[in-house]
Coordinates of C-alpha atoms in Angstrom, one line a residue:
M1 CA 14.5 -16.8 -18.1
A2 CA 16.2 -14.6 -20.7
A3 CA 17.3 -16.3 -23.9
G4 CA 20.8 -17.8 -23.7
K5 CA 20.7 -18.2 -19.9
R6 CA 21.5 -21.7 -18.7
D7 CA 22.4 -23.0 -15.3
I8 CA 24.4 -26.3 -15.8
R9 CA 23.6 -27.5 -12.3
V10 CA 19.9 -27.0 -12.7
S11 CA 19.8 -28.6 -16.2
S12 CA 21.5 -31.7 -14.9
L13 CA 18.8 -32.4 -12.3
P14 CA 16.1 -35.0 -12.8
G15 CA 12.8 -33.8 -14.4
A16 CA 10.8 -33.8 -11.2
M17 CA 13.3 -31.6 -9.5
R18 CA 13.5 -29.2 -12.4
D19 CA 9.7 -28.9 -12.3
A20 CA 9.9 -28.0 -8.6
L21 CA 12.6 -25.4 -9.4
D22 CA 10.3 -23.8 -12.0
G23 CA 7.7 -23.0 -9.2
N24 CA 7.2 -19.6 -7.6
A25 CA 9.1 -20.8 -4.5
F26 CA 12.4 -21.1 -6.4
R27 CA 12.3 -19.1 -9.5
F28 CA 13.6 -16.0 -7.7
L29 CA 16.6 -17.9 -6.5
L30 CA 17.3 -18.9 -10.1
A31 CA 16.9 -15.3 -11.2
A32 CA 19.4 -14.2 -8.5
E33 CA 22.0 -16.6 -10.0
Q34 CA 21.5 -15.3 -13.5
A35 CA 20.9 -11.6 -13.1
E36 CA 23.3 -9.5 -15.1
L37 CA 25.4 -6.7 -13.7
G38 CA 23.7 -3.4 -14.2
A39 CA 20.2 -4.8 -14.5
E40 CA 17.4 -2.8 -12.8
V41 CA 16.7 -5.6 -10.4
G42 CA 19.9 -7.3 -9.2
P43 CA 20.6 -10.6 -7.4
Q44 CA 20.1 -9.3 -3.9
D45 CA 16.7 -8.0 -5.0
F46 CA 15.6 -11.4 -6.3
L47 CA 16.8 -13.0 -3.0
L48 CA 14.8 -10.4 -1.0
L49 CA 11.7 -11.2 -3.1
H50 CA 12.3 -14.9 -2.6
R51 CA 12.2 -14.4 1.2
A52 CA 9.0 -12.4 0.9
V53 CA 7.3 -15.1 -1.1
Q54 CA 8.6 -17.8 1.2
S55 CA 7.2 -15.9 4.2
G56 CA 3.7 -17.1 3.3
L57 CA 2.2 -13.7 4.3
C58 CA 0.5 -13.2 0.9
H59 CA -2.4 -15.6 0.1
E60 CA -2.0 -17.4 -3.2
A61 CA -5.2 -15.9 -4.5
V62 CA -3.6 -12.5 -4.2
F63 CA -0.1 -13.5 -5.2
V64 CA -0.9 -15.1 -8.5
P65 CA -2.5 -12.1 -10.2
M66 CA 0.0 -9.8 -8.6
F67 CA 2.9 -11.9 -10.0
A68 CA 1.3 -11.8 -13.4
A69 CA 1.1 -8.0 -13.3
F70 CA 4.7 -8.0 -11.9
L71 CA 6.0 -9.7 -15.1
D72 CA 3.6 -8.0 -17.5
G73 CA 4.2 -10.7 -20.1
G74 CA 8.0 -10.2 -20.1
P75 CA 10.8 -12.4 -18.7
L76 CA 11.6 -12.4 -15.1
L77 CA 15.1 -11.1 -15.6
R78 CA 13.8 -7.9 -17.3
V79 CA 11.4 -6.8 -14.5
S80 CA 11.6 -3.1 -13.9
R81 CA 12.7 -1.4 -10.7
A82 CA 9.3 0.3 -10.4
R83 CA 7.4 -3.0 -10.6
F84 CA 9.7 -4.6 -8.1
D85 CA 9.3 -1.8 -5.6
A86 CA 5.5 -1.9 -6.0
V87 CA 5.5 -5.6 -5.2
M88 CA 7.7 -5.1 -2.2
D89 CA 5.5 -2.3 -0.9
C90 CA 2.6 -4.8 -0.9
Y91 CA 4.6 -7.4 1.0
Y92 CA 5.6 -4.7 3.5
G93 CA 1.9 -3.9 4.0
W94 CA 1.2 -7.6 4.5
G95 CA 3.7 -7.7 7.3
F96 CA 7.0 -8.7 5.7
R97 CA 10.1 -7.1 7.3
D98 CA 13.7 -7.3 6.3
P99 CA 16.7 -5.1 7.1
R100 CA 17.2 -4.5 3.3
L101 CA 13.7 -3.2 2.9
P102 CA 13.6 0.5 3.9
G103 CA 10.7 1.4 6.2
V104 CA 10.6 5.0 5.0
S105 CA 10.9 6.6 1.6
A106 CA 14.1 8.0 0.2
D107 CA 13.1 11.7 0.7
Y108 CA 12.7 11.1 4.5
R109 CA 16.0 9.2 4.7
E110 CA 17.7 12.1 2.9
F111 CA 16.0 14.5 5.3
L112 CA 17.6 12.8 8.3
D113 CA 21.1 12.8 6.7
R114 CA 20.8 16.4 5.6
S115 CA 19.6 17.4 9.1
R116 CA 22.3 15.7 11.1
R117 CA 25.0 17.2 8.8
Q118 CA 23.4 20.7 9.3
L119 CA 23.7 20.1 13.0
G120 CA 27.3 19.0 12.7
M121 CA 26.6 15.5 14.0
S122 CA 29.4 13.1 13.4
D123 CA 28.9 9.7 11.8
R124 CA 29.6 8.0 15.2
Y125 CA 27.2 10.2 17.1
Y126 CA 24.5 9.8 14.4
A127 CA 25.0 6.0 14.6
A128 CA 24.4 6.1 18.4
V129 CA 21.2 8.2 17.9
L130 CA 19.9 5.6 15.4
A131 CA 20.7 2.8 17.7
E132 CA 19.2 4.5 20.7
L133 CA 16.0 6.0 19.1
A134 CA 15.3 3.7 16.2
G135 CA 17.1 0.4 17.2
V136 CA 19.0 0.1 13.9
D137 CA 22.6 0.2 12.8
R138 CA 22.1 1.9 9.4
P139 CA 19.7 4.7 8.3
D140 CA 18.5 2.6 5.4
W141 CA 17.0 0.2 7.9
I142 CA 14.9 2.7 9.9
D143 CA 11.1 2.2 10.0
G144 CA 8.3 4.7 10.3
A145 CA 8.1 4.8 14.0
G146 CA 11.9 5.1 14.3
F147 CA 11.9 7.9 11.8
V148 CA 9.4 9.9 13.8
R149 CA 11.5 9.5 17.0
V150 CA 14.8 10.5 15.2
A151 CA 13.3 13.3 13.3
S152 CA 11.6 14.7 16.4
Y153 CA 15.0 14.6 18.2
L154 CA 16.8 16.4 15.4
I155 CA 14.1 19.1 15.1
R156 CA 14.3 19.7 18.9
L157 CA 18.0 20.4 18.4
G158 CA 17.2 23.4 16.4
L159 CA 16.8 22.6 12.7
P160 CA 15.9 25.6 10.5
W161 CA 13.4 23.5 8.5
S162 CA 10.7 20.9 9.0
L163 CA 9.8 17.7 7.2
P164 CA 10.0 17.6 3.4
D165 CA 6.9 18.9 1.6
R166 CA 5.1 16.3 -0.5
E167 CA 2.5 16.6 -3.2
L168 CA -1.0 16.1 -1.7
M169 CA -2.6 12.8 -2.6
D170 CA -5.5 12.9 -5.1
R171 CA -9.0 12.7 -3.8
H172 CA -9.6 9.2 -5.2
S173 CA -6.6 7.9 -3.1
V174 CA -7.7 9.7 0.0
G175 CA -11.2 8.3 -0.5
A176 CA -9.9 4.8 -0.9
I177 CA -8.1 5.1 2.5
H178 CA -11.2 6.4 4.2
E179 CA -13.4 3.6 2.6
A180 CA -10.9 1.0 4.0
R181 CA -11.2 2.5 7.4
Y182 CA -15.0 2.5 7.2
Q183 CA -15.1 -1.2 6.1
L184 CA -12.6 -2.3 8.8
G185 CA -13.9 -0.1 11.6
I186 CA -10.5 1.6 12.1
G187 CA -10.6 4.5 14.6
Q188 CA -8.6 7.7 14.3
I189 CA -5.9 6.6 16.8
D190 CA -5.3 3.3 15.1
H191 CA -5.3 5.0 11.7
Q192 CA -2.6 7.4 12.8
N193 CA -0.5 4.6 14.3
N194 CA -0.8 2.7 11.0
M195 CA 0.3 5.7 9.0
V196 CA 3.4 6.1 11.2
A197 CA 4.3 2.4 11.3
I198 CA 3.2 1.2 7.8
G199 CA 2.8 4.4 5.8
G200 CA 6.4 5.5 6.5
G201 CA 6.3 7.9 9.4
V202 CA 3.6 10.3 8.2
S203 CA 0.9 11.8 10.5
R204 CA -1.7 12.8 7.9
T205 CA -3.4 10.8 5.1
R206 CA -2.5 13.5 2.6
S207 CA 1.2 13.3 3.4
L208 CA 1.4 9.7 2.2
D209 CA 3.6 9.2 -0.9
V210 CA 3.0 6.4 -3.4
P211 CA 5.0 3.7 -1.5
G212 CA 3.3 4.7 1.8
F213 CA -0.2 4.5 0.1
N214 CA 0.6 1.1 -1.4
R215 CA 1.8 -0.3 1.9
L216 CA -1.2 1.0 3.8
Q217 CA -3.7 -0.3 1.3
A218 CA -2.0 -3.7 1.3
A219 CA -2.2 -3.8 5.1
H220 CA -6.0 -3.0 4.8
M221 CA -6.4 -5.7 2.2
A222 CA -4.6 -8.2 4.4
N223 CA -7.1 -7.4 7.1
G224 CA -10.1 -8.0 4.9
Y225 CA -10.6 -4.8 3.0
I226 CA -12.4 -5.3 -0.4
M227 CA -11.7 -2.6 -3.0
R228 CA -15.0 -1.3 -4.6
N229 CA -15.7 0.6 -7.7
S230 CA -16.1 4.4 -7.2
P231 CA -19.7 5.7 -6.7
P232 CA -21.5 7.0 -9.8
R233 CA -21.1 10.7 -10.6
V234 CA -24.1 13.0 -11.0
P235 CA -24.2 16.5 -12.6
G236 CA -25.5 18.1 -9.4
V237 CA -28.5 19.9 -11.0
A238 CA -30.5 22.0 -8.5
G239 CA -33.3 20.0 -7.0
Y240 CA -31.9 16.6 -8.0
I241 CA -29.7 14.2 -6.1
T242 CA -26.4 15.6 -4.8
Q243 CA -23.1 13.8 -4.9
P244 CA -22.9 13.3 -1.1
Q245 CA -26.3 11.6 -1.3
V246 CA -25.0 9.4 -4.1
N247 CA -21.9 8.5 -2.1
L248 CA -24.0 7.5 1.0
I249 CA -26.5 5.5 -1.1
W250 CA -23.6 3.7 -2.8
R251 CA -21.9 2.8 0.5
L252 CA -25.2 1.5 1.9
W253 CA -26.0 -0.4 -1.3
C254 CA -22.6 -2.1 -1.2
D255 CA -22.8 -2.9 2.5
R256 CA -26.0 -4.8 2.0
G257 CA -24.3 -7.0 -0.6
G258 CA -25.3 -5.1 -3.8
D259 CA -23.2 -5.5 -6.9
D260 CA -20.6 -2.7 -7.0
R261 CA -21.4 -1.7 -10.6
P262 CA -23.4 1.5 -11.2
E263 CA -25.6 -0.3 -13.7
A264 CA -26.6 -2.9 -11.0
L265 CA -27.8 -0.1 -8.7
D266 CA -29.7 1.5 -11.6
N267 CA -31.4 -1.8 -12.4
W268 CA -32.4 -2.2 -8.8
L269 CA -33.9 1.3 -8.7
G270 CA -35.8 0.6 -11.9
Y271 CA -35.6 4.2 -13.2
A272 CA -35.0 4.8 -16.9
G273 CA -32.5 7.6 -16.2
G274 CA -30.8 5.9 -13.4
I275 CA -29.8 7.4 -10.0
A276 CA -29.2 10.8 -11.5
T277 CA -33.0 11.2 -12.1
L278 CA -33.8 11.1 -8.3
T279 CA -34.8 14.3 -6.7
V280 CA -33.3 15.4 -3.4
A281 CA -36.4 14.3 -1.6
G282 CA -36.5 11.0 -3.4
A283 CA -32.9 10.4 -2.6
G284 CA -33.6 11.1 1.1
R285 CA -36.5 8.5 1.1
L286 CA -34.1 5.9 -0.5
I287 CA -31.5 6.6 2.1
D288 CA -34.1 6.1 4.8
E289 CA -35.0 2.8 3.2
L290 CA -31.4 1.6 3.0
L291 CA -30.6 2.8 6.6
E292 CA -33.7 1.1 8.2
P293 CA -32.1 -2.4 8.6
V294 CA -28.9 -0.9 9.8
L295 CA -30.6 1.2 12.5
R296 CA -32.9 -1.8 13.5
Q297 CA -29.8 -4.0 14.0
R298 CA -28.2 -1.4 16.2
L299 CA -31.3 -1.1 18.3
V300 CA -31.5 -4.8 19.0

């Protein structure tokens, strides 16, 4: 807690009870009581985080390092809004839902409000549309699937614009999504459903924003996805191994339980110059070797 903060009721409790209140299960309630007006994270935010922790959706092995990163060595009452939002994105991806936790990002909520005003839709009529199509009383509570239904309805009424443009995700982030799909065996239809429901109402991977990406990745991790290091990069010299070959070898190497460090693969290969010294033909023979047990298993 911040210096000078003292809760008389807590300080008067027996030692064993004070120890319990210092645990993760209660510290957010204490922070809610002592948060200052105007702080980035207010009392209602700490109460929301308390409910998320108490939900038990996040395994302790995941929560402990995440909470350490959340604090970043500072006091709980000085946590930034950005860190708070990132943690809540993770809990959303793990399945935590609360009316105070928006299901879509601010730009999409603003799009709905701007659209209904452009169409001359009154507050009462808009509330009826939200209740009928999204099942909510307030636009802040709409989820991804509800957003798609409401946005589609407004667009059919004759909007002069479409959904807001977003910056395309970088290739590394897109690759992480595809790697998770590969590990978990997620088909295209299920992936699109996940992007709508968890990613905030988007229909393409590249349309995800940062909160949507965080939520989708958290959902993948909750289902068993293990984040791996990126594959080694090669210069792409003519006649030598190409980057697509490296990517496939890396995936097959990790799938067979290999250490996901580039030096571990190089040590296994036994080449002085590492994987970059393989020729195209040599890389092909290595791929055949790594693929053989996979194909044999499929033929059984």
